[in-house]
JSON list of C-alpha atoms in Angstrom, two decimals:
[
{"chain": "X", "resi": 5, "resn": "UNK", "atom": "CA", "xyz": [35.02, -95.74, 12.88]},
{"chain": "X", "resi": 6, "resn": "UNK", "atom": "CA", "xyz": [39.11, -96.22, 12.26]},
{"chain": "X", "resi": 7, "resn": "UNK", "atom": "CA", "xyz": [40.74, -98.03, 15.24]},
{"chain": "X", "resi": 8, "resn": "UNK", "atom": "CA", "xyz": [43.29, -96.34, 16.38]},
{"chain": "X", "resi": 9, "resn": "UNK", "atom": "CA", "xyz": [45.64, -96.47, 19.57]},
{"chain": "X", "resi": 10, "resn": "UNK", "atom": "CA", "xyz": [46.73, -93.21, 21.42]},
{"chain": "X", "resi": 11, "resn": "UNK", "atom": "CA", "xyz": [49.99, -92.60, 23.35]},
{"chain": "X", "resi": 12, "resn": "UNK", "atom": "CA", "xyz": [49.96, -93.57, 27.61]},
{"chain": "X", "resi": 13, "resn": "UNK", "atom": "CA", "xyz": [52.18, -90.30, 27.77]},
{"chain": "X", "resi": 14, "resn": "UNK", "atom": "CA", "xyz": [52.13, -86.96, 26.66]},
{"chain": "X", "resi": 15, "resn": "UNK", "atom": "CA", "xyz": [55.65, -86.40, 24.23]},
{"chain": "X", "resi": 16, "resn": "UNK", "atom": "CA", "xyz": [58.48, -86.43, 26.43]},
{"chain": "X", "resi": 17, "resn": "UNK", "atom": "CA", "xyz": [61.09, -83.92, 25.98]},
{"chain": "X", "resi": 18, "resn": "UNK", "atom": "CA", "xyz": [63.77, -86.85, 26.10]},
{"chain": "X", "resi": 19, "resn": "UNK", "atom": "CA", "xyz": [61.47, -88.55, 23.11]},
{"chain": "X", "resi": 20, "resn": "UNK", "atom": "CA", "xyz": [61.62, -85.13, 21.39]},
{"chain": "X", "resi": 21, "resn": "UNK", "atom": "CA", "xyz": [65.00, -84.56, 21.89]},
{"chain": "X", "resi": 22, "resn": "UNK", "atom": "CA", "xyz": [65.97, -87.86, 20.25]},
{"chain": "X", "resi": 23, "resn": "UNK", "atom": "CA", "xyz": [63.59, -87.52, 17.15]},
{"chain": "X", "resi": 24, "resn": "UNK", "atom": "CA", "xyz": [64.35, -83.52, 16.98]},
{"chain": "X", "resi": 25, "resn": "UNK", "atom": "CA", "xyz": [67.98, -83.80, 17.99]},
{"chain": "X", "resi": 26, "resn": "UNK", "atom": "CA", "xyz": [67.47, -80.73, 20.52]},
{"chain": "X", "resi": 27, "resn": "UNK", "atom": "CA", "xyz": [64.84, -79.76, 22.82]},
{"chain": "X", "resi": 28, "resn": "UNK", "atom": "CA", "xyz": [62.53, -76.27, 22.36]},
{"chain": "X", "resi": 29, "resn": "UNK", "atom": "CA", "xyz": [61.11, -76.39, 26.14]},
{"chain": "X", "resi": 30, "resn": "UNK", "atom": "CA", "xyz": [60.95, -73.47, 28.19]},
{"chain": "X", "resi": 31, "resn": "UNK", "atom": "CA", "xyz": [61.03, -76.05, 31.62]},
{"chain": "X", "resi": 32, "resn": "UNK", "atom": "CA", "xyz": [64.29, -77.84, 30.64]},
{"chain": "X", "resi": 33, "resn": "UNK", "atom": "CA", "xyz": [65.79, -76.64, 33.11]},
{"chain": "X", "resi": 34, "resn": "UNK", "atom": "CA", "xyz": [64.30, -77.57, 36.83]},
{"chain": "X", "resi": 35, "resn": "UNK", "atom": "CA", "xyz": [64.98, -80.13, 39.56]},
{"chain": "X", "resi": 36, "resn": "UNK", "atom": "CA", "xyz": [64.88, -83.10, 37.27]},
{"chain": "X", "resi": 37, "resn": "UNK", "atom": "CA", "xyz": [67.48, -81.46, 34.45]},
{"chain": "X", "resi": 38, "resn": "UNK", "atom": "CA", "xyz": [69.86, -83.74, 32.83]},
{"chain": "X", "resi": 39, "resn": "UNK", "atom": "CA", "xyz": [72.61, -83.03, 29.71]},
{"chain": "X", "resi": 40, "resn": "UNK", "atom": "CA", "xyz": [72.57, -85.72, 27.48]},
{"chain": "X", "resi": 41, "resn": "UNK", "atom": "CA", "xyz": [74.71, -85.53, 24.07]},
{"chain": "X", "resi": 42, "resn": "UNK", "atom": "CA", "xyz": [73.05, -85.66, 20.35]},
{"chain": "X", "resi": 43, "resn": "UNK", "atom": "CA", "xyz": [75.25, -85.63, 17.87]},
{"chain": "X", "resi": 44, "resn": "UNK", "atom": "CA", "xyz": [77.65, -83.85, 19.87]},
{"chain": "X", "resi": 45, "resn": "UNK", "atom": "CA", "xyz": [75.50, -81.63, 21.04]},
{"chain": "X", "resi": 46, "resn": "UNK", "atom": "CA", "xyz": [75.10, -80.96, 24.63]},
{"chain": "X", "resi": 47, "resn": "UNK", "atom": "CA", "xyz": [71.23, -80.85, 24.99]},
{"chain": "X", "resi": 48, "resn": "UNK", "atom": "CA", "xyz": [69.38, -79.60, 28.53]},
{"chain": "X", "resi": 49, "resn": "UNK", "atom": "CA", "xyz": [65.92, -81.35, 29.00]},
{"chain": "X", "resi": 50, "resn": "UNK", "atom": "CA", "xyz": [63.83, -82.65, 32.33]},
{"chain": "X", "resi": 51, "resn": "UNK", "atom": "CA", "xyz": [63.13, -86.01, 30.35]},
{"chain": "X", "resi": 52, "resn": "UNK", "atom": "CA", "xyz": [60.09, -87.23, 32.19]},
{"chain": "X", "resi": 53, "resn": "UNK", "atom": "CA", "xyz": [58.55, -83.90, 31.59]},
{"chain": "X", "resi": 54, "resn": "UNK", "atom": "CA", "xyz": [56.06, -82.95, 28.48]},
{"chain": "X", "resi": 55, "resn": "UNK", "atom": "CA", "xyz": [57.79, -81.16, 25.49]},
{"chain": "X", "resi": 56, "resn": "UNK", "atom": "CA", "xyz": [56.20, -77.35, 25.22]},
{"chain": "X", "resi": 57, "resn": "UNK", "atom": "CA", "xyz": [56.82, -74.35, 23.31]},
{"chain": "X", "resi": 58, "resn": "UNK", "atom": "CA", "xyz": [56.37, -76.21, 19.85]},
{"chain": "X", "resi": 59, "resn": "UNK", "atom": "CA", "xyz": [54.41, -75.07, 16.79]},
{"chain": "X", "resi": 60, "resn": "UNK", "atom": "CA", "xyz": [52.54, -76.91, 14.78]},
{"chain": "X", "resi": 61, "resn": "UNK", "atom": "CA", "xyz": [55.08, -76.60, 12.18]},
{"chain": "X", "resi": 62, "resn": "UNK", "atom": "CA", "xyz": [57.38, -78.33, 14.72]},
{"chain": "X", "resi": 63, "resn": "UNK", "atom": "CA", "xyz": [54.97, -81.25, 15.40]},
{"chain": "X", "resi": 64, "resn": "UNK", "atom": "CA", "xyz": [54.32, -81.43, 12.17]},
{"chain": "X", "resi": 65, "resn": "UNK", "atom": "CA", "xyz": [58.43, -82.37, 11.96]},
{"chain": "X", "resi": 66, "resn": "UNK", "atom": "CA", "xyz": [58.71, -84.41, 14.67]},
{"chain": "X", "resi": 67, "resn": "UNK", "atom": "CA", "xyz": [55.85, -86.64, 13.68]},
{"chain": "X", "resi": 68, "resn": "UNK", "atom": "CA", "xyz": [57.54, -86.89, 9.90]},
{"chain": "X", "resi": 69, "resn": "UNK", "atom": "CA", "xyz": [60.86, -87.68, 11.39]},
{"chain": "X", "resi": 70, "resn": "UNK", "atom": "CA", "xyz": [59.47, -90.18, 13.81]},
{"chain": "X", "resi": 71, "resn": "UNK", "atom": "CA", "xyz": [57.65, -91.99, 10.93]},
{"chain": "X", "resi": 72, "resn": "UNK", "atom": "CA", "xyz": [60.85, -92.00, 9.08]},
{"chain": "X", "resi": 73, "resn": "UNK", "atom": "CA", "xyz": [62.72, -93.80, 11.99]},
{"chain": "X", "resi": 74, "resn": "UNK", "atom": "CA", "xyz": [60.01, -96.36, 12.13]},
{"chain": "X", "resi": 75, "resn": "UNK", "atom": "CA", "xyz": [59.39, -96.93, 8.64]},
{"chain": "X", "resi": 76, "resn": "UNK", "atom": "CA", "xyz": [63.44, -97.82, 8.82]},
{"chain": "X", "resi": 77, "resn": "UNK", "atom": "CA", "xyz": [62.92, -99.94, 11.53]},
{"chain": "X", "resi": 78, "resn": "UNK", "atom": "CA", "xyz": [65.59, -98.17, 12.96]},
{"chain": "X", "resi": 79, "resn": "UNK", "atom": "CA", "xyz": [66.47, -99.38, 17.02]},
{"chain": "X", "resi": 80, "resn": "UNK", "atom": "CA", "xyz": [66.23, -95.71, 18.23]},
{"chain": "X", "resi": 81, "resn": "UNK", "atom": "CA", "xyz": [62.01, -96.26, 17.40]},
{"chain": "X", "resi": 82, "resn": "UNK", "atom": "CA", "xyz": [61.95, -98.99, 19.94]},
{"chain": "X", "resi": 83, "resn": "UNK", "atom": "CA", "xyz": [63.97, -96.56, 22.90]},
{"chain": "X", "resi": 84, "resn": "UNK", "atom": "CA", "xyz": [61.68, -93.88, 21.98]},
{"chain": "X", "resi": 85, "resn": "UNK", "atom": "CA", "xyz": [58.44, -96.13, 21.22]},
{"chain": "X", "resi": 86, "resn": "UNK", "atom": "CA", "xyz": [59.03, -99.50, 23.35]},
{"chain": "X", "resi": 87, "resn": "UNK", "atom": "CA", "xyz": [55.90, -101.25, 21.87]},
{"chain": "X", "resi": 88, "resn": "UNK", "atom": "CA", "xyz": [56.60, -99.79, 18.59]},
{"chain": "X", "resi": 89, "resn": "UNK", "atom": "CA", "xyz": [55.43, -102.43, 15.98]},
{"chain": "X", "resi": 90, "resn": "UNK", "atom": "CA", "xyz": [56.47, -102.58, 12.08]},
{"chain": "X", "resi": 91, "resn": "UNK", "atom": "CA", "xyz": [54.13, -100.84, 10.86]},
{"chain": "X", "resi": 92, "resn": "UNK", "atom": "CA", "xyz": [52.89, -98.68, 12.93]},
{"chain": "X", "resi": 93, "resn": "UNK", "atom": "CA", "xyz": [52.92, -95.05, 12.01]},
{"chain": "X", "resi": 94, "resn": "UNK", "atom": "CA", "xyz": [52.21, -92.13, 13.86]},
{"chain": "X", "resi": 95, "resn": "UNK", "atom": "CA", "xyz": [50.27, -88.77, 13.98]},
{"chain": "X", "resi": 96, "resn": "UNK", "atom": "CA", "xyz": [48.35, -86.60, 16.29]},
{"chain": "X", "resi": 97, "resn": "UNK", "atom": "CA", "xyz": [44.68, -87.88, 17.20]},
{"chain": "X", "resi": 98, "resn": "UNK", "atom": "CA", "xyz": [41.93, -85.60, 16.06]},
{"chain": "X", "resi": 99, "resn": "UNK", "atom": "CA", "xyz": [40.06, -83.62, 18.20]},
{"chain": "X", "resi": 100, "resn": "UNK", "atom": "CA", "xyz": [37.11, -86.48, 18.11]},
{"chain": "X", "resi": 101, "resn": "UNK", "atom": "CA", "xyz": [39.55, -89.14, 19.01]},
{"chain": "X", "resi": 102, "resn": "UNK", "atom": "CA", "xyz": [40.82, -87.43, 22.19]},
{"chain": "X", "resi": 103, "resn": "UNK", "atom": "CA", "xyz": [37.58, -86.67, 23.18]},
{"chain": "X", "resi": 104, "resn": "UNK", "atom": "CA", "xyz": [36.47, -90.34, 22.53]},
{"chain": "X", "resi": 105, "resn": "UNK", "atom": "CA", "xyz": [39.60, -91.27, 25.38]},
{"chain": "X", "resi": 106, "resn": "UNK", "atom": "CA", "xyz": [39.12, -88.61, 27.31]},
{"chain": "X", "resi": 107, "resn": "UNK", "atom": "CA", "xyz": [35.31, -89.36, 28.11]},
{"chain": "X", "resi": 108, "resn": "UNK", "atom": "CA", "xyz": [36.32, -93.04, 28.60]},
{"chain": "X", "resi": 109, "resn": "UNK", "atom": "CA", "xyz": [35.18, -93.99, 24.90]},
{"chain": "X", "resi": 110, "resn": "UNK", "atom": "CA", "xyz": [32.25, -91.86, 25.65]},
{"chain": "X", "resi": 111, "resn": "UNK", "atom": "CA", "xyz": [31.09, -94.25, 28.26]},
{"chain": "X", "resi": 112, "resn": "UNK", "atom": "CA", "xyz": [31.82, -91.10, 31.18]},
{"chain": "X", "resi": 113, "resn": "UNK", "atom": "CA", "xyz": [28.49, -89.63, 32.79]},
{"chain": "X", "resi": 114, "resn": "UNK", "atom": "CA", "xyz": [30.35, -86.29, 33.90]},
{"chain": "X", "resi": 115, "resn": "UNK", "atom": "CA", "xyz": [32.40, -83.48, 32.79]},
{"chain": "X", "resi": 116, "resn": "UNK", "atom": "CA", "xyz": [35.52, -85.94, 32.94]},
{"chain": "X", "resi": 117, "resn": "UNK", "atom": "CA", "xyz": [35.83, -89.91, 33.35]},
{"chain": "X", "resi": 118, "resn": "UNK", "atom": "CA", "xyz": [35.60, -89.79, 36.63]},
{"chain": "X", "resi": 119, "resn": "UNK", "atom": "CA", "xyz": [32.66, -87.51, 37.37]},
{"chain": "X", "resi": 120, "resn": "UNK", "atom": "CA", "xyz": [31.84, -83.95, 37.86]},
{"chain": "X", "resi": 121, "resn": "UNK", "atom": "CA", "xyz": [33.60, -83.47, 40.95]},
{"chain": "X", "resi": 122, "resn": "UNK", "atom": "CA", "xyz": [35.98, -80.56, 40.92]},
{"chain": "X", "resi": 123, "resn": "UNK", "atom": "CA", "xyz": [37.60, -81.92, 44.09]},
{"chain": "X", "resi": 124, "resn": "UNK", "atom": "CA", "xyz": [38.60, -85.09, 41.96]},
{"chain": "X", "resi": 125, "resn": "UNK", "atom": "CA", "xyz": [40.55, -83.34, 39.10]},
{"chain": "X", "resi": 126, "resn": "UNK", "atom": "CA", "xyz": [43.41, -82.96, 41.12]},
{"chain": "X", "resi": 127, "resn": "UNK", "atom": "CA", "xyz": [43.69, -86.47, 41.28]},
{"chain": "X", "resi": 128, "resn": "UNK", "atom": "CA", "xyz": [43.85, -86.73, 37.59]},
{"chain": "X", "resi": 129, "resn": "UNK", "atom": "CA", "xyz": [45.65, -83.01, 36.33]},
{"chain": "X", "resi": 130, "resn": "UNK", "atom": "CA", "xyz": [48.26, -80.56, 37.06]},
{"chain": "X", "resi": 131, "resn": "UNK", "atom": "CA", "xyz": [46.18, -77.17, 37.13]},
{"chain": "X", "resi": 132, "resn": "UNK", "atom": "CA", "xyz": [46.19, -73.70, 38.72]},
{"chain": "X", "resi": 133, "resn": "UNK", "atom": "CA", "xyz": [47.62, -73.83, 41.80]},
{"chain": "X", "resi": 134, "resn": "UNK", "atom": "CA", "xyz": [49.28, -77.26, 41.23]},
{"chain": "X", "resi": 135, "resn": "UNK", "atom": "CA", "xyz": [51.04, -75.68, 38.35]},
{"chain": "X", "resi": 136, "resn": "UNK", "atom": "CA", "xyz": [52.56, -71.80, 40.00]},
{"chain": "X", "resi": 137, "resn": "UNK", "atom": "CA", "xyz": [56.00, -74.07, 40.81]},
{"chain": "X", "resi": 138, "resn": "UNK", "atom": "CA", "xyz": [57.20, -72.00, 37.61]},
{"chain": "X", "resi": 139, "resn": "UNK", "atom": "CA", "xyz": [57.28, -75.76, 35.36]},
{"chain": "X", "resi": 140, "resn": "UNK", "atom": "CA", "xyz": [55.53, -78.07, 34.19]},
{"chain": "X", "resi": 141, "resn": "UNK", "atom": "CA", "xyz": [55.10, -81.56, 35.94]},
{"chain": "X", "resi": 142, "resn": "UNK", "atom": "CA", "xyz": [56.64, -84.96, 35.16]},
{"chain": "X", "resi": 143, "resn": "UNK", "atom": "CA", "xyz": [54.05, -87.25, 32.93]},
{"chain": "X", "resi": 144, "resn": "UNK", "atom": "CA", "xyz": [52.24, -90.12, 34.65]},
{"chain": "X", "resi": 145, "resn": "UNK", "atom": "CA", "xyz": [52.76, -88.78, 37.69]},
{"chain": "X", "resi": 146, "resn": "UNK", "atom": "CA", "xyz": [48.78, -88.78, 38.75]},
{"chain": "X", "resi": 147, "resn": "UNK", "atom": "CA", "xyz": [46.02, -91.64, 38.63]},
{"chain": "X", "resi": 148, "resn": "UNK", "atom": "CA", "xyz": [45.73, -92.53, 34.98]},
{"chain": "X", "resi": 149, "resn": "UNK", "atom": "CA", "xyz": [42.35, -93.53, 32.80]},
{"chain": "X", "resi": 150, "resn": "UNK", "atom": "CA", "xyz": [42.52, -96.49, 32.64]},
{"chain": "X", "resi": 151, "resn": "UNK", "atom": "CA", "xyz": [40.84, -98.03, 28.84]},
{"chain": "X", "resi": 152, "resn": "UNK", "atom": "CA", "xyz": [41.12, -101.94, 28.37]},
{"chain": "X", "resi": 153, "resn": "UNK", "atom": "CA", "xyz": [44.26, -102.48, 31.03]},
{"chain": "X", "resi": 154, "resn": "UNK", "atom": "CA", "xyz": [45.90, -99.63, 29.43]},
{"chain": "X", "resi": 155, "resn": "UNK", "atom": "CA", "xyz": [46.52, -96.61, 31.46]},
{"chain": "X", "resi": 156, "resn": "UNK", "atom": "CA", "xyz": [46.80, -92.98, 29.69]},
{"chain": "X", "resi": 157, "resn": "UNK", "atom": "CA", "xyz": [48.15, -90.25, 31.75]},
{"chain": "X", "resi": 158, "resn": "UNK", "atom": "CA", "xyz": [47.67, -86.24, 31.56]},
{"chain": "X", "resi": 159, "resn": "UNK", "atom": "CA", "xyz": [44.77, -85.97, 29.75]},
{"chain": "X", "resi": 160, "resn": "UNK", "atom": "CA", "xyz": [43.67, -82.75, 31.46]},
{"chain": "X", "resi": 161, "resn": "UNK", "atom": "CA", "xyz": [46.37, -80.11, 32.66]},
{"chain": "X", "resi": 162, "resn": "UNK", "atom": "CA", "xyz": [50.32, -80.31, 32.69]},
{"chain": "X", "resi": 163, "resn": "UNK", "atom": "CA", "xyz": [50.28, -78.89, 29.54]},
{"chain": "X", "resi": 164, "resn": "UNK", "atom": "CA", "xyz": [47.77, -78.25, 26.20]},
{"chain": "X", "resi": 165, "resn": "UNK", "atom": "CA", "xyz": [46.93, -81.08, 24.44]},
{"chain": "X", "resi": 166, "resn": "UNK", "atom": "CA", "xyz": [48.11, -81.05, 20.48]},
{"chain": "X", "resi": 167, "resn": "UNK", "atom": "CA", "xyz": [45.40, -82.56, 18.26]},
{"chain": "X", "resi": 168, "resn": "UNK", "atom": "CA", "xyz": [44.05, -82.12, 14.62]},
{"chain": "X", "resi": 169, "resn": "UNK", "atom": "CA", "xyz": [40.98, -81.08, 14.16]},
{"chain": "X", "resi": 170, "resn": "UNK", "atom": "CA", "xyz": [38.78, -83.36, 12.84]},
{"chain": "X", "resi": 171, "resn": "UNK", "atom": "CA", "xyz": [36.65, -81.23, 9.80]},
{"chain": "X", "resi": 172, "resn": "UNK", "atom": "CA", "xyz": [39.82, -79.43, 8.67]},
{"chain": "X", "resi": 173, "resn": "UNK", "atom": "CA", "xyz": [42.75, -81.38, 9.82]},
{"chain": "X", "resi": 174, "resn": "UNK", "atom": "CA", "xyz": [44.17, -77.93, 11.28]},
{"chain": "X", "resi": 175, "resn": "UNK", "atom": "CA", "xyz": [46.57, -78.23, 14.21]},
{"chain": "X", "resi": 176, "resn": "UNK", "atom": "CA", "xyz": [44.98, -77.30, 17.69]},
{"chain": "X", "resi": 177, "resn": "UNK", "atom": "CA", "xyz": [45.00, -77.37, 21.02]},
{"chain": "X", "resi": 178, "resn": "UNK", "atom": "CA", "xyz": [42.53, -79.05, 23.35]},
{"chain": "X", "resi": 179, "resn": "UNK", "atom": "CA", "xyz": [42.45, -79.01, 27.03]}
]
């Protein structure tokens, strides 16, 4: 098996916004809203909150444009990715690979990698109820998994997760 590293956050729309030089989001506009100017452009976007309302056309972009700004070397990779290292190039994790996190590199004995217990999700997820505020939720807000001192946030609810599928390398959703 490849090693490969995954993301602590879901995509930001401020990380968006700076690779895409706008921001698609239905929830840009909500308690947390902010303006910021891209090439004079006055762009709306709650940046702590995950980008949604993208196609895989659009992800398929971003992640080409982001691998052009770090192939460069360019200083907006290292606001957008602080660890970024030259290099490093980036993509959407398959389907097997989120799984492979999400289950705690398979090591979790329950539905998620912290059990079974229902009454223990909302410790991890924004879901259902948690969810009717009419937007979606800031990342990293909730307890994160936490693999090798690194903590990944928002692995279950807040939004769908974008992956490739594994067998046919077809865009996807996972959740």
């Amino acid at each position: 098996a490849k090693k490969f590293e995954i993301s602590s956050t879901l995509v930001t729309q401020w990380m968006w916004a700076m690779i895409i030089k706008g921001n698609p989001s239905y929830f840009s506009a909500g308690i947390y809203s902010t303006e910021i100017t891209i090439d004079d452009r006055q762009v709306t976007l709650q940046p702590d909150h995950p980008v949604e309302q993208v196609s895989g056309y659009e992800v398929d972009n971003f992640f080409e444009l982001l691998n052009r700004v770090a192939q460069k070397n360019e200083s907006l990779i290292y606001k957008v990715i602080p660890d970024h290292r030259p290099g490093d190039r980036y993509r959407l994790p398959t389907s097997d690979e989120w799984e492979y996190v999400a289950t705690d590199l398979g090591r979790a004995e329950g539905r998620w990698h912290f059990g079974d217990d229902w009454k223990d999700l909302s410790l991890y997820a924004h879901y259902g109820l948690d969810l009717r505020s009419g937007s979606t939720r800031r990342v990293g807000e909730l307890r994160p998994l936490v693999i090798n001192g690194a903590p990944i946030f928002d692995l279950y609810g807040n939004v769908e997760e974008w992956v490739t599928d594994s067998r046919n390398s077809k865009i996807c959703a996972s959740n």
